PDB file of C-alpha atoms in Angstrom:
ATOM      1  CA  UNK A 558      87.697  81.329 107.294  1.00 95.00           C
ATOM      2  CA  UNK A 559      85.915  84.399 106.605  1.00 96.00           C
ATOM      3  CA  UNK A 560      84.142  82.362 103.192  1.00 97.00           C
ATOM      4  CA  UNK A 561      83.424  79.661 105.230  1.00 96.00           C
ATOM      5  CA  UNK A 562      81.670  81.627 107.767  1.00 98.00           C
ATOM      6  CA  UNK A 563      79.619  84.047 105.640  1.00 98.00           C
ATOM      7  CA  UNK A 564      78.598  81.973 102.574  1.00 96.00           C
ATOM      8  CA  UNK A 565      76.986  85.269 100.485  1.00 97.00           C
ATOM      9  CA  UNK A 566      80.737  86.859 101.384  1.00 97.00           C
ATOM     10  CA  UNK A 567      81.677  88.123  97.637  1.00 96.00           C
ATOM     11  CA  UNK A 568      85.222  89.691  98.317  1.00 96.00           C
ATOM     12  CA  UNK A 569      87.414  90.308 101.001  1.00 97.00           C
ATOM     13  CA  UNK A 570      90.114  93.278 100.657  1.00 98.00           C
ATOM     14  CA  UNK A 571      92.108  94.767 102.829  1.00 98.00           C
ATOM     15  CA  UNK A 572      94.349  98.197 103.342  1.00 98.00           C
ATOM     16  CA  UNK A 573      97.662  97.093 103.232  1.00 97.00           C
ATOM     17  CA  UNK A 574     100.688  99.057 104.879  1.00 96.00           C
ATOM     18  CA  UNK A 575     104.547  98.689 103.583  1.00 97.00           C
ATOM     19  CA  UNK A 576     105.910  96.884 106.855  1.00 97.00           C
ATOM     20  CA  UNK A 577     103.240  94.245 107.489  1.00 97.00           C
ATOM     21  CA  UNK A 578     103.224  93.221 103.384  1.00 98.00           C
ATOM     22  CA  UNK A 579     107.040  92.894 103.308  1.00 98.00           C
ATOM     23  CA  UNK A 580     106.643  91.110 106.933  1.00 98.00           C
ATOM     24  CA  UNK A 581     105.172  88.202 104.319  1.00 98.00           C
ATOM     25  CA  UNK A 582     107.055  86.347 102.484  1.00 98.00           C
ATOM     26  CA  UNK A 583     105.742  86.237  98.667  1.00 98.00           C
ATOM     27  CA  UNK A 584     104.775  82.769  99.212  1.00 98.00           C
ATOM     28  CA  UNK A 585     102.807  84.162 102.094  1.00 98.00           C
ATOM     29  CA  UNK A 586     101.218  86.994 100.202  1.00 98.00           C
ATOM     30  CA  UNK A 587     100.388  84.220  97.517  1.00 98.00           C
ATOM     31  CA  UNK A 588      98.399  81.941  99.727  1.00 98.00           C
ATOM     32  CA  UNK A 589      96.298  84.763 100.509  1.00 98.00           C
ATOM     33  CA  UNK A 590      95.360  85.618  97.165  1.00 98.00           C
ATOM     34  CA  UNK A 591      94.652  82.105  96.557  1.00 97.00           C
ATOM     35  CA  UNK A 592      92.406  81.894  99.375  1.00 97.00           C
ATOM     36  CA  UNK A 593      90.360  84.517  98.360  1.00 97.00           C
ATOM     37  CA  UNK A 594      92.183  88.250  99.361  1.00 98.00           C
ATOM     38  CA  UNK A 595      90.726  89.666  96.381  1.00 96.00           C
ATOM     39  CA  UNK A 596      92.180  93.651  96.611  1.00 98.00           C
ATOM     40  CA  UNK A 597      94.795  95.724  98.860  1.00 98.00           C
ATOM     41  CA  UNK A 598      94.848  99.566  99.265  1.00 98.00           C
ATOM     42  CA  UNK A 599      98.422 101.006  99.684  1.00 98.00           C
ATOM     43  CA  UNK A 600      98.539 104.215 100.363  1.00 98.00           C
ATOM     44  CA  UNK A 601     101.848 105.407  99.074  1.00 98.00           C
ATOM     45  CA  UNK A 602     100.961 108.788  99.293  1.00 98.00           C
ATOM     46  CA  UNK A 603     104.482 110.061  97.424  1.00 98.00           C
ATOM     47  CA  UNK A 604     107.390 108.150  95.749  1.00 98.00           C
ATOM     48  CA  UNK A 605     109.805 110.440  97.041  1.00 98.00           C
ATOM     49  CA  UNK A 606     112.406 109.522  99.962  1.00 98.00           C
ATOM     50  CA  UNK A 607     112.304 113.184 101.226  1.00 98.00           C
ATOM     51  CA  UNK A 608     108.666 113.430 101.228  1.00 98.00           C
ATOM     52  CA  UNK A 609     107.750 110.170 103.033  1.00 98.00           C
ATOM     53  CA  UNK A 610     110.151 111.176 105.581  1.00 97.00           C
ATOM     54  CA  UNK A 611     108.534 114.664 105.818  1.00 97.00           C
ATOM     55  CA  UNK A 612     105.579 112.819 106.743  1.00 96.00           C
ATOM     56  CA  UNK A 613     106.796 110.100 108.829  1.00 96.00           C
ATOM     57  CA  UNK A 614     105.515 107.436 106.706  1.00 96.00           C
ATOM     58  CA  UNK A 615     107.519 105.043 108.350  1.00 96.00           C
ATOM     59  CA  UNK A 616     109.125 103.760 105.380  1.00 98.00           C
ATOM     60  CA  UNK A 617     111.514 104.273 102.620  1.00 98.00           C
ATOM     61  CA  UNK A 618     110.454 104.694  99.145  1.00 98.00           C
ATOM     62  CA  UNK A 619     112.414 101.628  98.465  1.00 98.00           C
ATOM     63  CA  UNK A 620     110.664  99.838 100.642  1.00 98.00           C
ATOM     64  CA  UNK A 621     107.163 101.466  99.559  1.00 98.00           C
ATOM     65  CA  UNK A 622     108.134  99.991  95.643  1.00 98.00           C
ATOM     66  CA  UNK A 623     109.054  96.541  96.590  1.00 98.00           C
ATOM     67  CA  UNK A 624     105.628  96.148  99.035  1.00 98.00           C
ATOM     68  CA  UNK A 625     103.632  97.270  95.857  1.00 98.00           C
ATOM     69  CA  UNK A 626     105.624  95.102  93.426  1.00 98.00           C
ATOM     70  CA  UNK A 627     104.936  91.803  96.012  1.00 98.00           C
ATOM     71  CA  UNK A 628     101.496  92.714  96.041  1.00 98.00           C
ATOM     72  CA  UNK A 629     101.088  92.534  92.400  1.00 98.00           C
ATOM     73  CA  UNK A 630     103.523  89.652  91.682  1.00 98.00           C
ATOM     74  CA  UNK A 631     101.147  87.711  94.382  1.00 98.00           C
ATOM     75  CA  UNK A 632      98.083  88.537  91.855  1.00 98.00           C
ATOM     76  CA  UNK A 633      96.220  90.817  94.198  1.00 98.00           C
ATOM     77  CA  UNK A 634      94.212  93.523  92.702  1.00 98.00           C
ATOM     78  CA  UNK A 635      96.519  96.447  94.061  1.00 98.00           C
ATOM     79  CA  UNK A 636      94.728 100.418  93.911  1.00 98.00           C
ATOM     80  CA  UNK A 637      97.406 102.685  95.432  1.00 98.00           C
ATOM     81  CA  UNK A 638      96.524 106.488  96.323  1.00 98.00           C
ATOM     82  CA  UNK A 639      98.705 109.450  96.115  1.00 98.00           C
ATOM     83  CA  UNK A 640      98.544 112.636  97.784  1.00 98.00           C
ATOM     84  CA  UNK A 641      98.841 116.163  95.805  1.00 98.00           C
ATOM     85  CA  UNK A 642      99.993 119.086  97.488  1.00 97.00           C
ATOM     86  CA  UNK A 643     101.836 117.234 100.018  1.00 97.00           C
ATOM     87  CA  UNK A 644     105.193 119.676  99.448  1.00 98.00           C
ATOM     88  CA  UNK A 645     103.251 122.951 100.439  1.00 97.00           C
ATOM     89  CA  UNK A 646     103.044 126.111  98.638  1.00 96.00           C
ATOM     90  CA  UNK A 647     106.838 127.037 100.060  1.00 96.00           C
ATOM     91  CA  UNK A 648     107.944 123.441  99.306  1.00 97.00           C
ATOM     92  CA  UNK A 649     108.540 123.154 103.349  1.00 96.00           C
ATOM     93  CA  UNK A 650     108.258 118.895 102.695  1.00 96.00           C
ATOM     94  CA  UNK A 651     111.038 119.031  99.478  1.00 96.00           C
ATOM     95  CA  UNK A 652     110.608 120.085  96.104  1.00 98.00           C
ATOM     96  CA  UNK A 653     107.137 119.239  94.322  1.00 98.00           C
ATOM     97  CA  UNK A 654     108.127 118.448  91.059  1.00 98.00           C
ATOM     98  CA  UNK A 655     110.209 115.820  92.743  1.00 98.00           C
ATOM     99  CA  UNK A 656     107.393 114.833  94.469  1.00 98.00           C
ATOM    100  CA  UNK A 657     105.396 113.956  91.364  1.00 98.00           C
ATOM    101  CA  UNK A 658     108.083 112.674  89.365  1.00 98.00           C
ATOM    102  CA  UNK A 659     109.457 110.681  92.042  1.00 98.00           C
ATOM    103  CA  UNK A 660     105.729 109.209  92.495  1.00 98.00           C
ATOM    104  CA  UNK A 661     105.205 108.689  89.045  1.00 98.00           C
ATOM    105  CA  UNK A 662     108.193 107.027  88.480  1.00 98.00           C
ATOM    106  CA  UNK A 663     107.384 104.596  91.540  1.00 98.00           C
ATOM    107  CA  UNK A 664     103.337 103.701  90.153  1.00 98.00           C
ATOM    108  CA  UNK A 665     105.227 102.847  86.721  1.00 98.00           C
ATOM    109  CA  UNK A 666     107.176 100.494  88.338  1.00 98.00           C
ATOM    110  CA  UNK A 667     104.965  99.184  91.059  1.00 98.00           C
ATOM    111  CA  UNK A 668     101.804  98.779  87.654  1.00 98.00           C
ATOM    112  CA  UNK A 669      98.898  98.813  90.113  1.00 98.00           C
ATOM    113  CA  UNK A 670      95.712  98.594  88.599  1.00 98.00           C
ATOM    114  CA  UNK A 671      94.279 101.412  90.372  1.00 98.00           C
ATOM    115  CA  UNK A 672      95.575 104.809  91.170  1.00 98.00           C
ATOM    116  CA  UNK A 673      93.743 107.373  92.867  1.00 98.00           C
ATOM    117  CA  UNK A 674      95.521 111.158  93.173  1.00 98.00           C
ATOM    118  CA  UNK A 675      93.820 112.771  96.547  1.00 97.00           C
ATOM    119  CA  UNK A 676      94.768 116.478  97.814  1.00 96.00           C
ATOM    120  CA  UNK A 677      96.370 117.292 101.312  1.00 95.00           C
ATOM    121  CA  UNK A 678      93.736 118.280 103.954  1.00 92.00           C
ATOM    122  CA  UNK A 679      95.444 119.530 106.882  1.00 90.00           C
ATOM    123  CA  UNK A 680      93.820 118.117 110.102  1.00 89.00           C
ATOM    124  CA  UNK A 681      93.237 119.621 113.585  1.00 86.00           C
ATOM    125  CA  UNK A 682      95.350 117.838 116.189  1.00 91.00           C
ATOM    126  CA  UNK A 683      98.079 116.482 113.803  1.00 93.00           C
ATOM    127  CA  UNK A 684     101.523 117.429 113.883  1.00 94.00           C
ATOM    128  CA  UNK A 685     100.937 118.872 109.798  1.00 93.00           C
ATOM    129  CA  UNK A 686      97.986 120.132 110.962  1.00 92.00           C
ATOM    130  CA  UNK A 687      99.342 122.568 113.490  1.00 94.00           C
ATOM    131  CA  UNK A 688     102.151 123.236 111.611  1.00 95.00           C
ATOM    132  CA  UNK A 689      99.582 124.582 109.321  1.00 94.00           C
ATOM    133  CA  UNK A 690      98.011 126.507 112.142  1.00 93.00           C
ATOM    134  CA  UNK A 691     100.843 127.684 113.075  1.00 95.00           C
ATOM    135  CA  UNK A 692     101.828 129.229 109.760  1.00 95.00           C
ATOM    136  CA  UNK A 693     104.640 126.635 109.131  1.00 96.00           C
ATOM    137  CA  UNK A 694     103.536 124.959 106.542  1.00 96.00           C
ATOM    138  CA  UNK A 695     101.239 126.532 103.600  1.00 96.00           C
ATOM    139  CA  UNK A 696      98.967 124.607 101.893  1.00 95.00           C
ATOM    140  CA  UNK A 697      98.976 125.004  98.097  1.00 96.00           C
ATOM    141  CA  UNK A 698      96.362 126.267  96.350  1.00 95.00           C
ATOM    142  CA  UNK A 699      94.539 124.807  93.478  1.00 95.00           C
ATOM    143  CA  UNK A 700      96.193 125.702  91.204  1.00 97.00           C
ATOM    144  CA  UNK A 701      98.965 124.538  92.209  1.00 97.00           C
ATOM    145  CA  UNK A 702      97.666 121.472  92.640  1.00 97.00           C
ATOM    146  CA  UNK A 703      96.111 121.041  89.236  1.00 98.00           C
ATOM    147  CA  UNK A 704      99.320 121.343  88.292  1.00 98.00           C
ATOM    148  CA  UNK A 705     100.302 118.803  89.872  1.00 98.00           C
ATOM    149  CA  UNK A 706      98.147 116.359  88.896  1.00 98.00           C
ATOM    150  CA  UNK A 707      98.452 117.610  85.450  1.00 98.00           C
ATOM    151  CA  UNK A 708     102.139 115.949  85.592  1.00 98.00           C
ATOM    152  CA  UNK A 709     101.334 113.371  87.450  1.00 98.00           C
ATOM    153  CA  UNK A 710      98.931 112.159  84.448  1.00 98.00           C
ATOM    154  CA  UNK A 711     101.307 113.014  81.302  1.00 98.00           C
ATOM    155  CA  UNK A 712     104.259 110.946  83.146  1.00 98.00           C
ATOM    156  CA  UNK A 713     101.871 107.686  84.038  1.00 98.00           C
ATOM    157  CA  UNK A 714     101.998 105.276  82.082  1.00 98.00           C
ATOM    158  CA  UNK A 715     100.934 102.080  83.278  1.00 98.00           C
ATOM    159  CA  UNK A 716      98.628 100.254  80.949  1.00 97.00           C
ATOM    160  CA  UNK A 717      95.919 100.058  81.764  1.00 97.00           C
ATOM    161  CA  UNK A 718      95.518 101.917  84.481  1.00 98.00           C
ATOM    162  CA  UNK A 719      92.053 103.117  85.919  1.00 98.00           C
ATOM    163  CA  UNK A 720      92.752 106.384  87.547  1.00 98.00           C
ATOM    164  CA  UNK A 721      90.447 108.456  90.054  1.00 98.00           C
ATOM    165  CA  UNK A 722      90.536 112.340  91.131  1.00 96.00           C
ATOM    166  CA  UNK A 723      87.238 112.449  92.520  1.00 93.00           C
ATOM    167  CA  UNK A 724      87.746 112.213  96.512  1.00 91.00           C
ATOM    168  CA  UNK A 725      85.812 114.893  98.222  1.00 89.00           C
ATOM    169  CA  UNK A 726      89.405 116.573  98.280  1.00 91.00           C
ATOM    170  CA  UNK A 727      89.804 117.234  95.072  1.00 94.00           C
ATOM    171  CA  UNK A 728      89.126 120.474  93.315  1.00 95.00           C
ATOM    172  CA  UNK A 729      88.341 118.903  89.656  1.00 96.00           C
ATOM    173  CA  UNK A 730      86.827 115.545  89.776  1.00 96.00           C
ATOM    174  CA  UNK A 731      88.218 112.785  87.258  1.00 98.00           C
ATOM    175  CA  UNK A 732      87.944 109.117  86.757  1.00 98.00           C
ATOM    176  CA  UNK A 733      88.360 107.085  83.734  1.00 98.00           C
ATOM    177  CA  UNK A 734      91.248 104.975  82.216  1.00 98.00           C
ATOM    178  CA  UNK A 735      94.311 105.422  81.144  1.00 98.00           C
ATOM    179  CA  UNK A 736      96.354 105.495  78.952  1.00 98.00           C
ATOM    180  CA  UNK A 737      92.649 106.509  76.891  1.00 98.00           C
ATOM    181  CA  UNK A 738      91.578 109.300  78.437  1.00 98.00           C
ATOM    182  CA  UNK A 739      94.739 110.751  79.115  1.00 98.00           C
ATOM    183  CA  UNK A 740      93.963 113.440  76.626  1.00 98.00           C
ATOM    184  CA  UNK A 741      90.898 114.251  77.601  1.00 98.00           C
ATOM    185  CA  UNK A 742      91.649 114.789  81.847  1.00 98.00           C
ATOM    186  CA  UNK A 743      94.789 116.699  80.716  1.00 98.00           C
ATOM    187  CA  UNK A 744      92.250 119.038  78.845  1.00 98.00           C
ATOM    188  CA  UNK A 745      89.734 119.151  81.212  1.00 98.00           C
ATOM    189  CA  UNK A 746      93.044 120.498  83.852  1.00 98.00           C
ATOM    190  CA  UNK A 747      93.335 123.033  80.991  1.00 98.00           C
ATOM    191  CA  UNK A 748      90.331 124.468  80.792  1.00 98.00           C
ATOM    192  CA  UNK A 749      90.018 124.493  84.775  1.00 97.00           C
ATOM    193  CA  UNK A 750      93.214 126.552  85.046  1.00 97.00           C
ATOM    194  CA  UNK A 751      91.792 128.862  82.475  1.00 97.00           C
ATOM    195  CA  UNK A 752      88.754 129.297  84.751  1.00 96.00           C
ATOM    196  CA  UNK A 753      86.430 127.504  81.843  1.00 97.00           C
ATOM    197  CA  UNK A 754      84.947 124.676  84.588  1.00 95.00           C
ATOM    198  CA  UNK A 755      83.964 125.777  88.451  1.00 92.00           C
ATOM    199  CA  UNK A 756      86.629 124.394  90.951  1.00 93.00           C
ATOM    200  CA  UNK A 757      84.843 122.518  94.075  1.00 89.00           C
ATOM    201  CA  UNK A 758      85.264 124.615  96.849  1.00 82.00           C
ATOM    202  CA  UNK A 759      86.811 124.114 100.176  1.00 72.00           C
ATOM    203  CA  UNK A 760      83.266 123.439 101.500  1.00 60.00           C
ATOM    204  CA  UNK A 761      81.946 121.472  99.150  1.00 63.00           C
ATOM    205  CA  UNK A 762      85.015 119.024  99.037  1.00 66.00           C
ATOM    206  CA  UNK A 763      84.203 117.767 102.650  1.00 60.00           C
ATOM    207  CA  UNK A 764      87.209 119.131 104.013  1.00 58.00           C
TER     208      UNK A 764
END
């Protein structure tokens, strides 16, 4: 319909949640590719059971892997995000090496073709956000979460997998390809941790 309507219409994608893509049967999720649903955004934000429940995702990581998997097995161009950070400095939402090797483990299996690693931003008003406020949750700092990200990367491996750092969370930007520039981001998280490239700071990462 939306084609039909708007002939110069190039693409149509579409932020897809866990429930309402396993509410579709593959089939389902097939004729919608077909007809032209060209991308979905999945937010997975961690592939770890404790974490999403931390969070109140609303789903099981089960659940999060076999919406991804559909997605892909329905040919839609899937880009999931992750979120660093998302344990806090005094691991009050689980363990964060879990965290990242539960997520990791979860994008190998799910092969998106997209992957984008954001930070936690705490937010005025939310229930993480006040928690943070109220000194019950810490966020980490950034080194911590280069670290982070720095495992995130060496576990990945999807190929090929076009990766992104560079939200206005981030401390070190990065975007390129992977399994090809592995090497080189992993480096680059080096040298930042040694203090050899400038961090963003708080301001100027829009938070």
């Amino acid at each position: 319909k939306l084609y039909d309507t708007f002939p110069l219409l190039e693409k149509v994608t579409v932020y897809a949640g866990p429930k309402s893509t396993l509410s579709k049967t593959p089939e389902e999720l097939k004729m919608l590719h077909d007809a032209g649903l060209s991308r979905a955004y999945l937010g997975v934000e961690s592939g770890s059971e404790e974490v999403l429940k931390f969070i109140k995702k609303g789903c099981t990581a089960d659940e999060m892997l076999l919406a991804g998997q559909r997605l892909v097995e329905a040919g839609i161009d899937l880009w999931c995000t992750v979120i660093l950070g998302m344990t806090g400095a005094n691991g009050e939402g689980g363990d964060w090496e879990d965290h990242i090797r539960a997520t990791a483990d979860m994008i190998n299996k799910m092969k998106p073709r997209h992957l984008s690693a954001m930070t936690f931003a705490p937010a005025k008003g939310t229930p993480l956000g006040d928690d943070v406020l109220a000194g019950r949750f810490t966020v980490c700092d950034a080194d911590h979460v280069l670290e982070e990200c720095r495992m995130l990367i060496e576990l990945l491996d999807v190929d090929p997998l076009h990766f992104t750092s560079n939200h206005a969370s981030n401390y070190l930007p990065l975007k390129g390809g992977l399994p090809e520039d592995k090497e080189k981001f992993l480096e680059m998280i080096d040298q930042a941790l040694a203090g050899k490239i400038r961090l963003r700071k708080t301001l100027n990462r829009g938070i």
